[in-house]
PDB file of C-alpha atoms (C1' of nucleotides) in Angstrom:
ATOM      1  CA  MET D   1    -180.637 264.266-192.010  1.00  0.00           C
ATOM      2  CA  LYS D   2    -179.637 262.450-195.199  1.00  0.00           C
ATOM      3  CA  ILE D   3    -177.244 259.496-195.480  1.00  0.00           C
ATOM      4  CA  ALA D   4    -176.253 258.520-199.025  1.00  0.00           C
ATOM      5  CA  SER D   5    -174.269 255.885-200.896  1.00  0.00           C
ATOM      6  CA  TRP D   6    -172.658 256.315-204.322  1.00  0.00           C
ATOM      7  CA  ASN D   7    -170.226 254.248-206.341  1.00  0.00           C
ATOM      8  CA  VAL D   8    -168.538 256.971-208.415  1.00  0.00           C
ATOM      9  CA  ASN D   9    -166.265 254.674-210.498  1.00  0.00           C
ATOM     10  CA  SER D  10    -163.141 256.857-210.192  1.00  0.00           C
ATOM     11  CA  LEU D  11    -163.353 259.922-207.988  1.00  0.00           C
ATOM     12  CA  ARG D  12    -160.875 261.910-210.093  1.00  0.00           C
ATOM     13  CA  VAL D  13    -163.058 261.515-213.183  1.00  0.00           C
ATOM     14  CA  ARG D  14    -166.332 262.046-211.315  1.00  0.00           C
ATOM     15  CA  LEU D  15    -165.370 264.900-208.954  1.00  0.00           C
ATOM     16  CA  PRO D  16    -167.311 267.534-210.969  1.00  0.00           C
ATOM     17  CA  HIS D  17    -170.421 265.320-210.855  1.00  0.00           C
ATOM     18  CA  LEU D  18    -169.945 264.710-207.144  1.00  0.00           C
ATOM     19  CA  LEU D  19    -169.549 268.408-206.327  1.00  0.00           C
ATOM     20  CA  ASP D  20    -172.616 269.350-208.386  1.00  0.00           C
ATOM     21  CA  TRP D  21    -174.649 266.597-206.757  1.00  0.00           C
ATOM     22  CA  LEU D  22    -173.535 267.533-203.215  1.00  0.00           C
ATOM     23  CA  LYS D  23    -174.735 271.073-203.847  1.00  0.00           C
ATOM     24  CA  ALA D  24    -178.076 269.927-205.256  1.00  0.00           C
ATOM     25  CA  ALA D  25    -178.874 267.033-202.903  1.00  0.00           C
ATOM     26  CA  GLU D  26    -177.291 268.385-199.701  1.00  0.00           C
ATOM     27  CA  PRO D  27    -176.602 264.998-198.077  1.00  0.00           C
ATOM     28  CA  ASP D  28    -175.205 265.075-194.529  1.00  0.00           C
ATOM     29  CA  VAL D  29    -173.150 261.890-194.903  1.00  0.00           C
ATOM     30  CA  VAL D  30    -172.019 260.140-198.093  1.00  0.00           C
ATOM     31  CA  GLY D  31    -170.350 256.748-198.473  1.00  0.00           C
ATOM     32  CA  ILE D  32    -168.310 256.749-201.693  1.00  0.00           C
ATOM     33  CA  GLN D  33    -167.077 253.569-203.376  1.00  0.00           C
ATOM     34  CA  GLU D  34    -164.499 252.918-206.103  1.00  0.00           C
ATOM     35  CA  THR D  35    -162.472 256.074-205.635  1.00  0.00           C
ATOM     36  CA  LYS D  36    -159.665 254.268-207.540  1.00  0.00           C
ATOM     37  CA  CYS D  37    -156.989 256.560-206.163  1.00  0.00           C
ATOM     38  CA  VAL D  38    -154.399 256.726-203.417  1.00  0.00           C
ATOM     39  CA  ASP D  39    -154.832 259.046-200.445  1.00  0.00           C
ATOM     40  CA  GLU D  40    -152.369 261.568-201.945  1.00  0.00           C
ATOM     41  CA  GLN D  41    -154.703 262.026-204.941  1.00  0.00           C
ATOM     42  CA  PHE D  42    -157.880 262.393-202.881  1.00  0.00           C
ATOM     43  CA  PRO D  43    -159.534 265.824-203.372  1.00  0.00           C
ATOM     44  CA  PHE D  44    -159.691 266.874-199.709  1.00  0.00           C
ATOM     45  CA  ALA D  45    -159.416 270.586-200.516  1.00  0.00           C
ATOM     46  CA  GLU D  46    -162.241 270.637-203.066  1.00  0.00           C
ATOM     47  CA  LEU D  47    -164.539 268.721-200.725  1.00  0.00           C
ATOM     48  CA  GLU D  48    -163.662 270.940-197.777  1.00  0.00           C
ATOM     49  CA  ALA D  49    -164.513 273.965-199.911  1.00  0.00           C
ATOM     50  CA  ALA D  50    -167.870 272.301-200.621  1.00  0.00           C
ATOM     51  CA  GLY D  51    -168.491 272.007-196.877  1.00  0.00           C
ATOM     52  CA  TYR D  52    -167.502 268.386-196.237  1.00  0.00           C
ATOM     53  CA  PHE D  53    -165.072 266.661-193.940  1.00  0.00           C
ATOM     54  CA  ALA D  54    -163.629 263.553-195.586  1.00  0.00           C
ATOM     55  CA  ALA D  55    -161.863 260.332-194.684  1.00  0.00           C
ATOM     56  CA  HIS D  56    -160.399 258.017-197.318  1.00  0.00           C
ATOM     57  CA  ASN D  57    -159.164 254.456-197.503  1.00  0.00           C
ATOM     58  CA  GLY D  58    -157.559 254.376-200.923  1.00  0.00           C
ATOM     59  CA  GLN D  59    -155.344 252.280-203.165  1.00  0.00           C
ATOM     60  CA  LYS D  60    -153.938 252.571-206.658  1.00  0.00           C
ATOM     61  CA  THR D  61    -156.224 251.726-209.633  1.00  0.00           C
ATOM     62  CA  TYR D  62    -158.815 249.585-207.844  1.00  0.00           C
ATOM     63  CA  ASN D  63    -161.376 249.789-205.034  1.00  0.00           C
ATOM     64  CA  GLY D  64    -161.033 252.644-202.526  1.00  0.00           C
ATOM     65  CA  VAL D  65    -163.770 253.968-200.226  1.00  0.00           C
ATOM     66  CA  ALA D  66    -164.423 257.310-198.551  1.00  0.00           C
ATOM     67  CA  LEU D  67    -166.802 258.969-196.125  1.00  0.00           C
ATOM     68  CA  LEU D  68    -167.915 262.579-196.511  1.00  0.00           C
ATOM     69  CA  SER D  69    -169.728 264.455-193.774  1.00  0.00           C
ATOM     70  CA  ARG D  70    -170.893 267.958-192.945  1.00  0.00           C
ATOM     71  CA  GLN D  71    -170.019 267.216-189.306  1.00  0.00           C
ATOM     72  CA  PRO D  72    -166.598 265.938-188.214  1.00  0.00           C
ATOM     73  CA  LEU D  73    -165.856 262.230-188.686  1.00  0.00           C
ATOM     74  CA  VAL D  74    -164.828 260.643-185.386  1.00  0.00           C
ATOM     75  CA  ASP D  75    -163.174 257.277-184.614  1.00  0.00           C
ATOM     76  CA  VAL D  76    -162.348 256.516-188.255  1.00  0.00           C
ATOM     77  CA  CYS D  77    -161.592 252.843-188.894  1.00  0.00           C
ATOM     78  CA  ARG D  78    -160.216 251.439-192.167  1.00  0.00           C
ATOM     79  CA  ASP D  79    -160.388 247.693-191.740  1.00  0.00           C
ATOM     80  CA  MET D  80    -162.441 244.850-190.375  1.00  0.00           C
ATOM     81  CA  GLU D  81    -160.524 243.537-187.353  1.00  0.00           C
ATOM     82  CA  CYS D  82    -161.847 240.025-187.920  1.00  0.00           C
ATOM     83  CA  PHE D  83    -160.950 239.853-191.636  1.00  0.00           C
ATOM     84  CA  ALA D  84    -157.526 240.752-192.977  1.00  0.00           C
ATOM     85  CA  ASP D  85    -157.730 242.156-196.510  1.00  0.00           C
ATOM     86  CA  GLU D  86    -155.227 243.993-198.681  1.00  0.00           C
ATOM     87  CA  GLN D  87    -158.028 245.453-200.822  1.00  0.00           C
ATOM     88  CA  ARG D  88    -159.384 248.767-199.588  1.00  0.00           C
ATOM     89  CA  ARG D  89    -163.101 248.117-199.257  1.00  0.00           C
ATOM     90  CA  VAL D  90    -164.177 249.414-195.820  1.00  0.00           C
ATOM     91  CA  ILE D  91    -164.215 252.703-193.989  1.00  0.00           C
ATOM     92  CA  ALA D  92    -166.201 253.519-190.860  1.00  0.00           C
ATOM     93  CA  ALA D  93    -166.672 256.602-188.713  1.00  0.00           C
ATOM     94  CA  THR D  94    -169.004 258.106-186.151  1.00  0.00           C
ATOM     95  CA  VAL D  95    -170.997 261.230-187.031  1.00  0.00           C
ATOM     96  CA  GLY D  96    -173.150 262.880-184.398  1.00  0.00           C
ATOM     97  CA  GLY D  97    -173.855 259.661-182.535  1.00  0.00           C
ATOM     98  CA  VAL D  98    -174.454 257.587-185.681  1.00  0.00           C
ATOM     99  CA  ARG D  99    -171.922 254.952-186.707  1.00  0.00           C
ATOM    100  CA  VAL D 100    -171.589 254.802-190.483  1.00  0.00           C
ATOM    101  CA  VAL D 101    -169.861 251.859-192.136  1.00  0.00           C
ATOM    102  CA  ASN D 102    -169.224 252.229-195.868  1.00  0.00           C
ATOM    103  CA  VAL D 103    -168.379 249.132-197.910  1.00  0.00           C
ATOM    104  CA  TYR D 104    -167.412 248.187-201.436  1.00  0.00           C
ATOM    105  CA  VAL D 105    -168.315 244.513-201.569  1.00  0.00           C
ATOM    106  CA  VAL D 106    -166.294 242.228-203.859  1.00  0.00           C
ATOM    107  CA  ASN D 107    -167.908 241.888-207.311  1.00  0.00           C
ATOM    108  CA  GLY D 108    -167.183 238.175-207.664  1.00  0.00           C
ATOM    109  CA  GLN D 109    -166.894 238.082-211.476  1.00  0.00           C
ATOM    110  CA  ALA D 110    -168.637 234.720-212.027  1.00  0.00           C
ATOM    111  CA  VAL D 111    -170.348 232.128-209.841  1.00  0.00           C
ATOM    112  CA  GLY D 112    -167.821 229.482-208.833  1.00  0.00           C
ATOM    113  CA  SER D 113    -164.743 231.560-209.670  1.00  0.00           C
ATOM    114  CA  GLU D 114    -161.925 232.286-207.232  1.00  0.00           C
ATOM    115  CA  LYS D 115    -163.176 235.859-206.940  1.00  0.00           C
ATOM    116  CA  TYR D 116    -166.653 234.524-206.120  1.00  0.00           C
ATOM    117  CA  GLU D 117    -165.247 232.421-203.262  1.00  0.00           C
ATOM    118  CA  TYR D 118    -163.383 235.511-202.041  1.00  0.00           C
ATOM    119  CA  LYS D 119    -166.668 237.454-202.205  1.00  0.00           C
ATOM    120  CA  LEU D 120    -168.448 234.917-199.996  1.00  0.00           C
ATOM    121  CA  ARG D 121    -165.546 234.832-197.520  1.00  0.00           C
ATOM    122  CA  TRP D 122    -165.497 238.632-197.507  1.00  0.00           C
ATOM    123  CA  LEU D 123    -169.241 238.805-196.816  1.00  0.00           C
ATOM    124  CA  ALA D 124    -168.864 236.349-193.935  1.00  0.00           C
ATOM    125  CA  GLY D 125    -166.177 238.637-192.535  1.00  0.00           C
ATOM    126  CA  LEU D 126    -168.463 241.648-192.991  1.00  0.00           C
ATOM    127  CA  ARG D 127    -171.230 239.905-191.059  1.00  0.00           C
ATOM    128  CA  GLN D 128    -168.886 239.233-188.165  1.00  0.00           C
ATOM    129  CA  TYR D 129    -167.599 242.811-188.265  1.00  0.00           C
ATOM    130  CA  LEU D 130    -171.093 244.340-188.316  1.00  0.00           C
ATOM    131  CA  GLU D 131    -172.231 242.074-185.496  1.00  0.00           C
ATOM    132  CA  ALA D 132    -169.502 243.601-183.322  1.00  0.00           C
ATOM    133  CA  GLU D 133    -170.254 247.138-184.543  1.00  0.00           C
ATOM    134  CA  LEU D 134    -173.928 246.710-183.592  1.00  0.00           C
ATOM    135  CA  GLN D 135    -172.889 245.749-180.070  1.00  0.00           C
ATOM    136  CA  LYS D 136    -170.927 248.996-179.785  1.00  0.00           C
ATOM    137  CA  TYR D 137    -173.201 251.328-181.753  1.00  0.00           C
ATOM    138  CA  PRO D 138    -176.995 250.929-181.575  1.00  0.00           C
ATOM    139  CA  LYS D 139    -177.378 253.576-184.284  1.00  0.00           C
ATOM    140  CA  LEU D 140    -175.648 251.945-187.248  1.00  0.00           C
ATOM    141  CA  ALA D 141    -175.960 252.736-190.964  1.00  0.00           C
ATOM    142  CA  VAL D 142    -174.163 250.571-193.541  1.00  0.00           C
ATOM    143  CA  THR D 143    -173.847 252.264-196.915  1.00  0.00           C
ATOM    144  CA  GLY D 144    -172.375 250.500-199.878  1.00  0.00           C
ATOM    145  CA  ASP D 145    -172.116 248.915-203.260  1.00  0.00           C
ATOM    146  CA  TYR D 146    -173.040 245.413-202.094  1.00  0.00           C
ATOM    147  CA  ASN D 147    -172.834 243.871-205.567  1.00  0.00           C
ATOM    148  CA  ILE D 148    -175.936 241.853-204.625  1.00  0.00           C
ATOM    149  CA  ALA D 149    -179.463 242.256-205.974  1.00  0.00           C
ATOM    150  CA  PRO D 150    -181.452 240.941-202.980  1.00  0.00           C
ATOM    151  CA  ALA D 151    -184.503 239.651-204.886  1.00  0.00           C
ATOM    152  CA  PRO D 152    -185.734 238.954-208.432  1.00  0.00           C
ATOM    153  CA  GLU D 153    -187.620 242.291-208.494  1.00  0.00           C
ATOM    154  CA  ASP D 154    -184.256 244.014-208.007  1.00  0.00           C
ATOM    155  CA  THR D 155    -183.287 242.975-211.544  1.00  0.00           C
ATOM    156  CA  HIS D 156    -184.684 244.193-214.855  1.00  0.00           C
ATOM    157  CA  ASP D 157    -185.037 240.617-216.071  1.00  0.00           C
ATOM    158  CA  PRO D 158    -184.909 237.700-213.634  1.00  0.00           C
ATOM    159  CA  ALA D 159    -184.718 235.269-216.572  1.00  0.00           C
ATOM    160  CA  VAL D 160    -181.352 236.813-217.432  1.00  0.00           C
ATOM    161  CA  TRP D 161    -179.977 237.277-213.917  1.00  0.00           C
ATOM    162  CA  GLU D 162    -181.343 234.645-211.526  1.00  0.00           C
ATOM    163  CA  GLY D 163    -178.617 232.302-210.322  1.00  0.00           C
ATOM    164  CA  GLY D 164    -175.838 234.317-211.952  1.00  0.00           C
ATOM    165  CA  ILE D 165    -173.302 236.659-210.388  1.00  0.00           C
ATOM    166  CA  LEU D 166    -174.853 239.379-208.187  1.00  0.00           C
ATOM    167  CA  CYS D 167    -178.042 237.252-207.961  1.00  0.00           C
ATOM    168  CA  SER D 168    -176.965 233.769-206.870  1.00  0.00           C
ATOM    169  CA  GLU D 169    -178.528 232.140-203.827  1.00  0.00           C
ATOM    170  CA  PRO D 170    -175.299 232.067-201.753  1.00  0.00           C
ATOM    171  CA  GLU D 171    -174.832 235.814-202.329  1.00  0.00           C
ATOM    172  CA  ARG D 172    -178.443 236.515-201.385  1.00  0.00           C
ATOM    173  CA  ALA D 173    -178.104 234.294-198.319  1.00  0.00           C
ATOM    174  CA  ALA D 174    -175.068 236.350-197.286  1.00  0.00           C
ATOM    175  CA  PHE D 175    -177.131 239.526-197.714  1.00  0.00           C
ATOM    176  CA  ARG D 176    -179.991 238.068-195.639  1.00  0.00           C
ATOM    177  CA  ALA D 177    -177.432 237.124-192.986  1.00  0.00           C
ATOM    178  CA  LEU D 178    -176.626 240.832-192.649  1.00  0.00           C
ATOM    179  CA  LEU D 179    -180.326 241.624-192.228  1.00  0.00           C
ATOM    180  CA  ASP D 180    -180.558 238.823-189.639  1.00  0.00           C
ATOM    181  CA  LEU D 181    -178.202 240.862-187.442  1.00  0.00           C
ATOM    182  CA  GLY D 182    -181.074 243.310-187.033  1.00  0.00           C
ATOM    183  CA  LEU D 183    -180.424 245.551-190.024  1.00  0.00           C
ATOM    184  CA  LYS D 184    -183.124 246.760-192.416  1.00  0.00           C
ATOM    185  CA  ASP D 185    -182.785 247.317-196.159  1.00  0.00           C
ATOM    186  CA  SER D 186    -183.989 250.933-195.927  1.00  0.00           C
ATOM    187  CA  PHE D 187    -185.218 250.958-199.545  1.00  0.00           C
ATOM    188  CA  ARG D 188    -187.751 248.243-198.701  1.00  0.00           C
ATOM    189  CA  LEU D 189    -189.229 250.211-195.814  1.00  0.00           C
ATOM    190  CA  PHE D 190    -191.104 252.171-198.517  1.00  0.00           C
ATOM    191  CA  ASP D 191    -192.962 251.544-201.761  1.00  0.00           C
ATOM    192  CA  HIS D 192    -191.179 252.193-205.053  1.00  0.00           C
ATOM    193  CA  PRO D 193    -192.144 251.850-208.707  1.00  0.00           C
ATOM    194  CA  PRO D 194    -191.152 248.531-210.280  1.00  0.00           C
ATOM    195  CA  GLY D 195    -187.881 248.910-212.141  1.00  0.00           C
ATOM    196  CA  THR D 196    -186.170 251.129-209.570  1.00  0.00           C
ATOM    197  CA  PHE D 197    -182.464 250.317-209.908  1.00  0.00           C
ATOM    198  CA  THR D 198    -179.094 251.763-208.858  1.00  0.00           C
ATOM    199  CA  TRP D 199    -176.716 250.336-211.484  1.00  0.00           C
ATOM    200  CA  TRP D 200    -176.889 250.005-215.264  1.00  0.00           C
ATOM    201  CA  ASP D 201    -174.231 248.482-217.511  1.00  0.00           C
ATOM    202  CA  TYR D 202    -172.428 251.000-219.723  1.00  0.00           C
ATOM    203  CA  ARG D 203    -172.881 248.592-222.614  1.00  0.00           C
ATOM    204  CA  GLN D 204    -175.915 248.183-224.843  1.00  0.00           C
ATOM    205  CA  ALA D 205    -177.445 251.514-223.735  1.00  0.00           C
ATOM    206  CA  GLY D 206    -178.324 249.877-220.428  1.00  0.00           C
ATOM    207  CA  PHE D 207    -179.471 253.066-218.701  1.00  0.00           C
ATOM    208  CA  ARG D 208    -181.620 254.354-221.555  1.00  0.00           C
ATOM    209  CA  ARG D 209    -183.380 250.983-221.672  1.00  0.00           C
ATOM    210  CA  ASN D 210    -183.433 250.723-217.839  1.00  0.00           C
ATOM    211  CA  LEU D 211    -181.612 247.390-217.922  1.00  0.00           C
ATOM    212  CA  GLY D 212    -180.551 247.791-214.317  1.00  0.00           C
ATOM    213  CA  LEU D 213    -180.051 246.144-210.968  1.00  0.00           C
ATOM    214  CA  ARG D 214    -180.544 247.372-207.404  1.00  0.00           C
ATOM    215  CA  ILE D 215    -177.170 246.530-205.842  1.00  0.00           C
ATOM    216  CA  ASP D 216    -176.406 249.702-203.831  1.00  0.00           C
ATOM    217  CA  HIS D 217    -178.011 249.738-200.410  1.00  0.00           C
ATOM    218  CA  VAL D 218    -178.257 251.619-197.126  1.00  0.00           C
ATOM    219  CA  LEU D 219    -178.840 249.178-194.262  1.00  0.00           C
ATOM    220  CA  LEU D 220    -180.086 250.568-190.959  1.00  0.00           C
ATOM    221  CA  SER D 221    -180.218 249.318-187.377  1.00  0.00           C
ATOM    222  CA  GLU D 222    -183.642 249.393-185.710  1.00  0.00           C
ATOM    223  CA  PRO D 223    -183.411 252.874-184.119  1.00  0.00           C
ATOM    224  CA  LEU D 224    -182.393 254.431-187.442  1.00  0.00           C
ATOM    225  CA  ALA D 225    -184.944 252.427-189.420  1.00  0.00           C
ATOM    226  CA  ALA D 226    -187.626 253.777-187.086  1.00  0.00           C
ATOM    227  CA  ALA D 227    -186.498 257.333-187.858  1.00  0.00           C
ATOM    228  CA  CYS D 228    -186.183 256.822-191.638  1.00  0.00           C
ATOM    229  CA  THR D 229    -188.757 258.811-193.595  1.00  0.00           C
ATOM    230  CA  GLY D 230    -187.840 257.904-197.163  1.00  0.00           C
ATOM    231  CA  VAL D 231    -185.277 256.438-199.574  1.00  0.00           C
ATOM    232  CA  GLN D 232    -184.635 257.724-203.073  1.00  0.00           C
ATOM    233  CA  VAL D 233    -182.439 256.841-206.020  1.00  0.00           C
ATOM    234  CA  HIS D 234    -181.133 260.011-207.681  1.00  0.00           C
ATOM    235  CA  LEU D 235    -181.148 259.379-211.413  1.00  0.00           C
ATOM    236  CA  GLU D 236    -179.931 262.833-212.472  1.00  0.00           C
ATOM    237  CA  PRO D 237    -176.184 262.118-212.177  1.00  0.00           C
ATOM    238  CA  ARG D 238    -176.594 258.947-214.245  1.00  0.00           C
ATOM    239  CA  ARG D 239    -178.039 261.005-217.106  1.00  0.00           C
ATOM    240  CA  LEU D 240    -174.955 263.237-217.440  1.00  0.00           C
ATOM    241  CA  GLU D 241    -172.121 262.926-219.963  1.00  0.00           C
ATOM    242  CA  ARG D 242    -169.437 260.471-218.776  1.00  0.00           C
ATOM    243  CA  PRO D 243    -171.494 259.266-215.791  1.00  0.00           C
ATOM    244  CA  SER D 244    -170.699 256.676-213.181  1.00  0.00           C
ATOM    245  CA  ASP D 245    -172.500 253.434-213.948  1.00  0.00           C
ATOM    246  CA  HIS D 246    -174.147 253.748-210.494  1.00  0.00           C
ATOM    247  CA  ALA D 247    -176.697 256.272-209.190  1.00  0.00           C
ATOM    248  CA  PRO D 248    -176.667 257.675-205.645  1.00  0.00           C
ATOM    249  CA  VAL D 249    -179.071 256.213-203.063  1.00  0.00           C
ATOM    250  CA  VAL D 250    -180.265 258.582-200.344  1.00  0.00           C
ATOM    251  CA  SER D 251    -181.924 257.672-197.024  1.00  0.00           C
ATOM    252  CA  GLU D 252    -183.653 260.494-195.197  1.00  0.00           C
ATOM    253  CA  PHE D 253    -184.283 260.804-191.443  1.00  0.00           C
ATOM    254  CA  THR D 254    -186.363 262.950-189.126  1.00  0.00           C
ATOM    255  CA  VAL D 255    -183.348 263.877-187.008  1.00  0.00           C
TER     256      VAL D 255
ATOM    257  C1'  DA Q   1    -172.235 236.808-231.988  1.00  0.00           C
ATOM    258  C1'  DT Q   2    -168.991 234.731-225.256  1.00  0.00           C
ATOM    259  C1'  DG Q   3    -169.468 240.503-228.110  1.00  0.00           C
ATOM    260  C1'  DG Q   4    -170.517 245.286-225.955  1.00  0.00           C
ATOM    261  C1'  DT Q   5    -168.351 250.197-222.570  1.00  0.00           C
ATOM    262  C1'  DG Q   6    -165.516 252.529-219.328  1.00  0.00           C
ATOM    263  C1'  DG Q   7    -161.378 253.480-215.994  1.00  0.00           C
ATOM    264  C1'  DC Q   8    -156.661 252.747-215.312  1.00  0.00           C
ATOM    265  C1'  DC Q   9    -152.698 252.985-217.669  1.00  0.00           C
ATOM    266  C1'  DA Q  10    -150.078 251.865-221.447  1.00  0.00           C
ATOM    267  C1'  DC Q  11    -151.506 246.014-221.928  1.00  0.00           C
ATOM    268  C1'  DG Q  12    -154.408 243.465-219.672  1.00  0.00           C
ATOM    269  C1'  DC Q  13    -157.312 243.623-215.553  1.00  0.00           C
ATOM    270  C1'  DC Q  14    -161.478 244.640-213.481  1.00  0.00           C
ATOM    271  C1'  DA Q  15    -166.244 245.753-213.367  1.00  0.00           C
TER     272       DA Q  15
END
DNA sequence: ATGGTGGCCACGCCA
């Protein structure tokens, strides 16, 4: 079984890339972020033809998250009960006994900004939400664009990034608070080459120069972490013409 | 040099 996370930066633009990648990678479940479309524009038919059930929590222009699955998606939920939010950033569903929560965490723009304060409030809400989900579902996977690089080695140049947005201590503390619930950063269960990232700025030839960050993560509860056999970043879609600025992250399981 | 690239949408916002 494979559970993946991918920020596609507009699903309508990236649908051909997504369909090609689904065929090549054969993930069982995919959390998609930044669909940037309303539910009426979501390509249910194309994804069904590709063999995937889908659930979407969309809005116009910004944000928007979806779950794709080869098996039916059960008990779909589109908000965090404990945190009211007009922005569409969460979707959760149960697939074959595994609860999958897919999140698009607030970017935060700049440390100290209003959006940054919203990001920290949002992450506190996420912690509370996931704490309750873990009570209900021992097998929990949390896919997402977290917009947090957990450690200096998750940046191409700590001198540039440390203390700034995506890398500030309060953001990292909020990420650790999620792990403190009993979740594992699945990527760190395995060894990876230095400079393994999931996002590269479109500007300044960031991908070609590997000026990246690791900000997309699949967190796993203990039972799933114990069954996880590997985590990979798929660079192929990032090499294409008109790519998303993010690459897919795939966690693989024995079951 | 406070730029730069891209998506949305039609100008500025957001990342």
